[in-house]
Amino acid sequence: MKVKVCVGSSCTLLGSMSILDQIDDLKDIISEDPDNYNDEELEVEAIKCLGFCKDTDKNVAPVVVIDDEPMYNATSQTVMEKIINTIRK
Ligand code: FES
């Protein structure tokens, strides 16, 4: 599973660094409990402005892209839920 977290200025201002921290914590939780998660590797990338904020007048930040599917106005909770629901056995 590939997770891209935007760390451009708009997304950082609205909390993307905290989402990155939470994903790091989740990676630790997964590695300590391998029986409950599938073997899929969780690849996390921090990217400076994914461009979504420039395509629209709407406020979309923070943006997180999970396996090519963008999540707008992402929160730690919505991102964790999406990741866990996908990789939990
Ligand atoms: S700063 Fe995040 S999409 Fe532009």
JSON list of C-alpha atoms and ligand atoms in Angstrom, two decimals:
[
{"chain": "A", "resi": 1, "resn": "MET", "atom": "CA", "xyz": [0.00, 0.00, 0.00]},
{"chain": "A", "resi": 2, "resn": "LYS", "atom": "CA", "xyz": [1.38, 3.36, -1.01]},
{"chain": "A", "resi": 3, "resn": "VAL", "atom": "CA", "xyz": [0.52, 6.39, 1.07]},
{"chain": "A", "resi": 4, "resn": "LYS", "atom": "CA", "xyz": [1.55, 9.85, -0.06]},
{"chain": "A", "resi": 5, "resn": "VAL", "atom": "CA", "xyz": [1.16, 12.66, 2.41]},
{"chain": "A", "resi": 6, "resn": "CYS", "atom": "CA", "xyz": [1.32, 16.19, 1.08]},
{"chain": "A", "resi": 7, "resn": "VAL", "atom": "CA", "xyz": [3.73, 18.38, 3.04]},
{"chain": "A", "resi": 8, "resn": "GLY", "atom": "CA", "xyz": [3.23, 21.48, 0.92]},
{"chain": "A", "resi": 9, "resn": "SER", "atom": "CA", "xyz": [2.50, 24.70, 2.79]},
{"chain": "A", "resi": 10, "resn": "SER", "atom": "CA", "xyz": [-1.33, 24.54, 2.70]},
{"chain": "A", "resi": 11, "resn": "CYS", "atom": "CA", "xyz": [-1.42, 20.93, 3.83]},
{"chain": "A", "resi": 12, "resn": "THR", "atom": "CA", "xyz": [1.24, 21.41, 6.49]},
{"chain": "A", "resi": 13, "resn": "LEU", "atom": "CA", "xyz": [-0.65, 24.36, 7.93]},
{"chain": "A", "resi": 14, "resn": "LEU", "atom": "CA", "xyz": [-3.71, 22.18, 8.29]},
{"chain": "A", "resi": 15, "resn": "GLY", "atom": "CA", "xyz": [-2.03, 19.25, 9.99]},
{"chain": "A", "resi": 16, "resn": "SER", "atom": "CA", "xyz": [-0.32, 16.93, 7.52]},
{"chain": "A", "resi": 17, "resn": "MET", "atom": "CA", "xyz": [2.76, 16.54, 9.76]},
{"chain": "A", "resi": 18, "resn": "SER", "atom": "CA", "xyz": [0.59, 15.13, 12.49]},
{"chain": "A", "resi": 19, "resn": "ILE", "atom": "CA", "xyz": [-0.88, 12.65, 9.99]},
{"chain": "A", "resi": 20, "resn": "LEU", "atom": "CA", "xyz": [2.67, 11.57, 9.07]},
{"chain": "A", "resi": 21, "resn": "ASP", "atom": "CA", "xyz": [3.51, 11.06, 12.76]},
{"chain": "A", "resi": 22, "resn": "GLN", "atom": "CA", "xyz": [0.39, 8.97, 13.26]},
{"chain": "A", "resi": 23, "resn": "ILE", "atom": "CA", "xyz": [1.25, 6.77, 10.27]},
{"chain": "A", "resi": 24, "resn": "ASP", "atom": "CA", "xyz": [4.72, 6.21, 11.76]},
{"chain": "A", "resi": 25, "resn": "ASP", "atom": "CA", "xyz": [3.13, 5.15, 15.04]},
{"chain": "A", "resi": 26, "resn": "LEU", "atom": "CA", "xyz": [0.78, 2.85, 13.12]},
{"chain": "A", "resi": 27, "resn": "LYS", "atom": "CA", "xyz": [3.74, 1.21, 11.37]},
{"chain": "A", "resi": 28, "resn": "ASP", "atom": "CA", "xyz": [5.18, 0.36, 14.80]},
{"chain": "A", "resi": 29, "resn": "ILE", "atom": "CA", "xyz": [1.85, -1.04, 15.96]},
{"chain": "A", "resi": 30, "resn": "ILE", "atom": "CA", "xyz": [1.60, -3.20, 12.82]},
{"chain": "A", "resi": 31, "resn": "SER", "atom": "CA", "xyz": [5.15, -4.53, 13.17]},
{"chain": "A", "resi": 32, "resn": "GLU", "atom": "CA", "xyz": [4.48, -5.51, 16.79]},
{"chain": "A", "resi": 33, "resn": "ASP", "atom": "CA", "xyz": [1.29, -7.35, 15.87]},
{"chain": "A", "resi": 34, "resn": "PRO", "atom": "CA", "xyz": [1.93, -9.07, 12.51]},
{"chain": "A", "resi": 35, "resn": "ASP", "atom": "CA", "xyz": [-0.76, -11.73, 13.06]},
{"chain": "A", "resi": 36, "resn": "ASN", "atom": "CA", "xyz": [-3.55, -9.21, 12.70]},
{"chain": "A", "resi": 37, "resn": "TYR", "atom": "CA", "xyz": [-2.34, -7.48, 9.55]},
{"chain": "A", "resi": 38, "resn": "ASN", "atom": "CA", "xyz": [-1.64, -8.75, 6.06]},
{"chain": "A", "resi": 39, "resn": "ASP", "atom": "CA", "xyz": [1.88, -8.76, 4.65]},
{"chain": "A", "resi": 40, "resn": "GLU", "atom": "CA", "xyz": [1.33, -5.78, 2.42]},
{"chain": "A", "resi": 41, "resn": "GLU", "atom": "CA", "xyz": [4.11, -3.28, 2.93]},
{"chain": "A", "resi": 42, "resn": "LEU", "atom": "CA", "xyz": [3.08, 0.19, 4.02]},
{"chain": "A", "resi": 43, "resn": "GLU", "atom": "CA", "xyz": [5.12, 2.63, 1.96]},
{"chain": "A", "resi": 44, "resn": "VAL", "atom": "CA", "xyz": [4.86, 6.20, 3.11]},
{"chain": "A", "resi": 45, "resn": "GLU", "atom": "CA", "xyz": [6.10, 9.18, 1.18]},
{"chain": "A", "resi": 46, "resn": "ALA", "atom": "CA", "xyz": [6.03, 12.87, 2.12]},
{"chain": "A", "resi": 47, "resn": "ILE", "atom": "CA", "xyz": [5.64, 14.98, -1.00]},
{"chain": "A", "resi": 48, "resn": "LYS", "atom": "CA", "xyz": [5.79, 18.75, -1.34]},
{"chain": "A", "resi": 49, "resn": "CYS", "atom": "CA", "xyz": [2.46, 19.86, -2.81]},
{"chain": "A", "resi": 50, "resn": "LEU", "atom": "CA", "xyz": [0.67, 17.14, -4.69]},
{"chain": "A", "resi": 51, "resn": "GLY", "atom": "CA", "xyz": [-0.97, 19.86, -6.80]},
{"chain": "A", "resi": 52, "resn": "PHE", "atom": "CA", "xyz": [-4.56, 19.29, -5.67]},
{"chain": "A", "resi": 53, "resn": "CYS", "atom": "CA", "xyz": [-4.75, 22.64, -3.86]},
{"chain": "A", "resi": 54, "resn": "LYS", "atom": "CA", "xyz": [-3.94, 24.43, -7.10]},
{"chain": "A", "resi": 55, "resn": "ASP", "atom": "CA", "xyz": [-6.63, 22.68, -9.16]},
{"chain": "A", "resi": 56, "resn": "THR", "atom": "CA", "xyz": [-9.56, 24.04, -7.21]},
{"chain": "A", "resi": 57, "resn": "ASP", "atom": "CA", "xyz": [-10.89, 27.06, -5.31]},
{"chain": "A", "resi": 58, "resn": "LYS", "atom": "CA", "xyz": [-12.16, 24.73, -2.61]},
{"chain": "A", "resi": 59, "resn": "ASN", "atom": "CA", "xyz": [-10.17, 24.03, 0.50]},
{"chain": "A", "resi": 60, "resn": "VAL", "atom": "CA", "xyz": [-8.91, 20.46, 0.03]},
{"chain": "A", "resi": 61, "resn": "ALA", "atom": "CA", "xyz": [-5.92, 20.46, 2.39]},
{"chain": "A", "resi": 62, "resn": "PRO", "atom": "CA", "xyz": [-4.57, 18.34, 3.89]},
{"chain": "A", "resi": 63, "resn": "VAL", "atom": "CA", "xyz": [-4.42, 15.86, 1.03]},
{"chain": "A", "resi": 64, "resn": "VAL", "atom": "CA", "xyz": [-3.34, 12.23, 1.44]},
{"chain": "A", "resi": 65, "resn": "VAL", "atom": "CA", "xyz": [-3.27, 9.81, -1.50]},
{"chain": "A", "resi": 66, "resn": "ILE", "atom": "CA", "xyz": [-3.74, 6.15, -0.68]},
{"chain": "A", "resi": 67, "resn": "ASP", "atom": "CA", "xyz": [-3.06, 3.76, -3.58]},
{"chain": "A", "resi": 68, "resn": "ASP", "atom": "CA", "xyz": [-3.78, 6.55, -6.09]},
{"chain": "A", "resi": 69, "resn": "GLU", "atom": "CA", "xyz": [-7.05, 7.54, -4.40]},
{"chain": "A", "resi": 70, "resn": "PRO", "atom": "CA", "xyz": [-6.92, 11.10, -3.04]},
{"chain": "A", "resi": 71, "resn": "MET", "atom": "CA", "xyz": [-8.47, 11.93, 0.34]},
{"chain": "A", "resi": 72, "resn": "TYR", "atom": "CA", "xyz": [-9.25, 15.62, 0.76]},
{"chain": "A", "resi": 73, "resn": "ASN", "atom": "CA", "xyz": [-9.44, 17.40, 4.11]},
{"chain": "A", "resi": 74, "resn": "ALA", "atom": "CA", "xyz": [-7.75, 14.33, 5.54]},
{"chain": "A", "resi": 75, "resn": "THR", "atom": "CA", "xyz": [-7.51, 13.85, 9.27]},
{"chain": "A", "resi": 76, "resn": "SER", "atom": "CA", "xyz": [-5.38, 11.42, 11.24]},
{"chain": "A", "resi": 77, "resn": "GLN", "atom": "CA", "xyz": [-8.55, 9.54, 12.07]},
{"chain": "A", "resi": 78, "resn": "THR", "atom": "CA", "xyz": [-9.86, 9.16, 8.50]},
{"chain": "A", "resi": 79, "resn": "VAL", "atom": "CA", "xyz": [-6.42, 8.19, 7.19]},
{"chain": "A", "resi": 80, "resn": "MET", "atom": "CA", "xyz": [-5.81, 5.62, 9.97]},
{"chain": "A", "resi": 81, "resn": "GLU", "atom": "CA", "xyz": [-9.27, 4.12, 9.42]},
{"chain": "A", "resi": 82, "resn": "LYS", "atom": "CA", "xyz": [-8.67, 3.76, 5.69]},
{"chain": "A", "resi": 83, "resn": "ILE", "atom": "CA", "xyz": [-5.23, 2.16, 6.17]},
{"chain": "A", "resi": 84, "resn": "ILE", "atom": "CA", "xyz": [-6.32, -0.18, 8.96]},
{"chain": "A", "resi": 85, "resn": "ASN", "atom": "CA", "xyz": [-9.46, -1.31, 7.13]},
{"chain": "A", "resi": 86, "resn": "THR", "atom": "CA", "xyz": [-7.36, -2.21, 4.11]},
{"chain": "A", "resi": 87, "resn": "ILE", "atom": "CA", "xyz": [-4.52, -4.08, 5.81]},
{"chain": "A", "resi": 88, "resn": "ARG", "atom": "CA", "xyz": [-6.25, -5.70, 8.76]},
{"chain": "A", "resi": 89, "resn": "LYS", "atom": "CA", "xyz": [-6.83, -9.44, 8.38]},
{"chain": "B", "resi": 1, "resn": "FES", "atom": "S1", "xyz": [-0.04, 21.95, -0.46]},
{"chain": "B", "resi": 1, "resn": "FES", "atom": "FE1", "xyz": [-0.98, 19.99, -0.39]},
{"chain": "B", "resi": 1, "resn": "FES", "atom": "S2", "xyz": [-1.89, 19.73, -2.33]},
{"chain": "B", "resi": 1, "resn": "FES", "atom": "FE2", "xyz": [-0.84, 21.63, -2.46]}
]
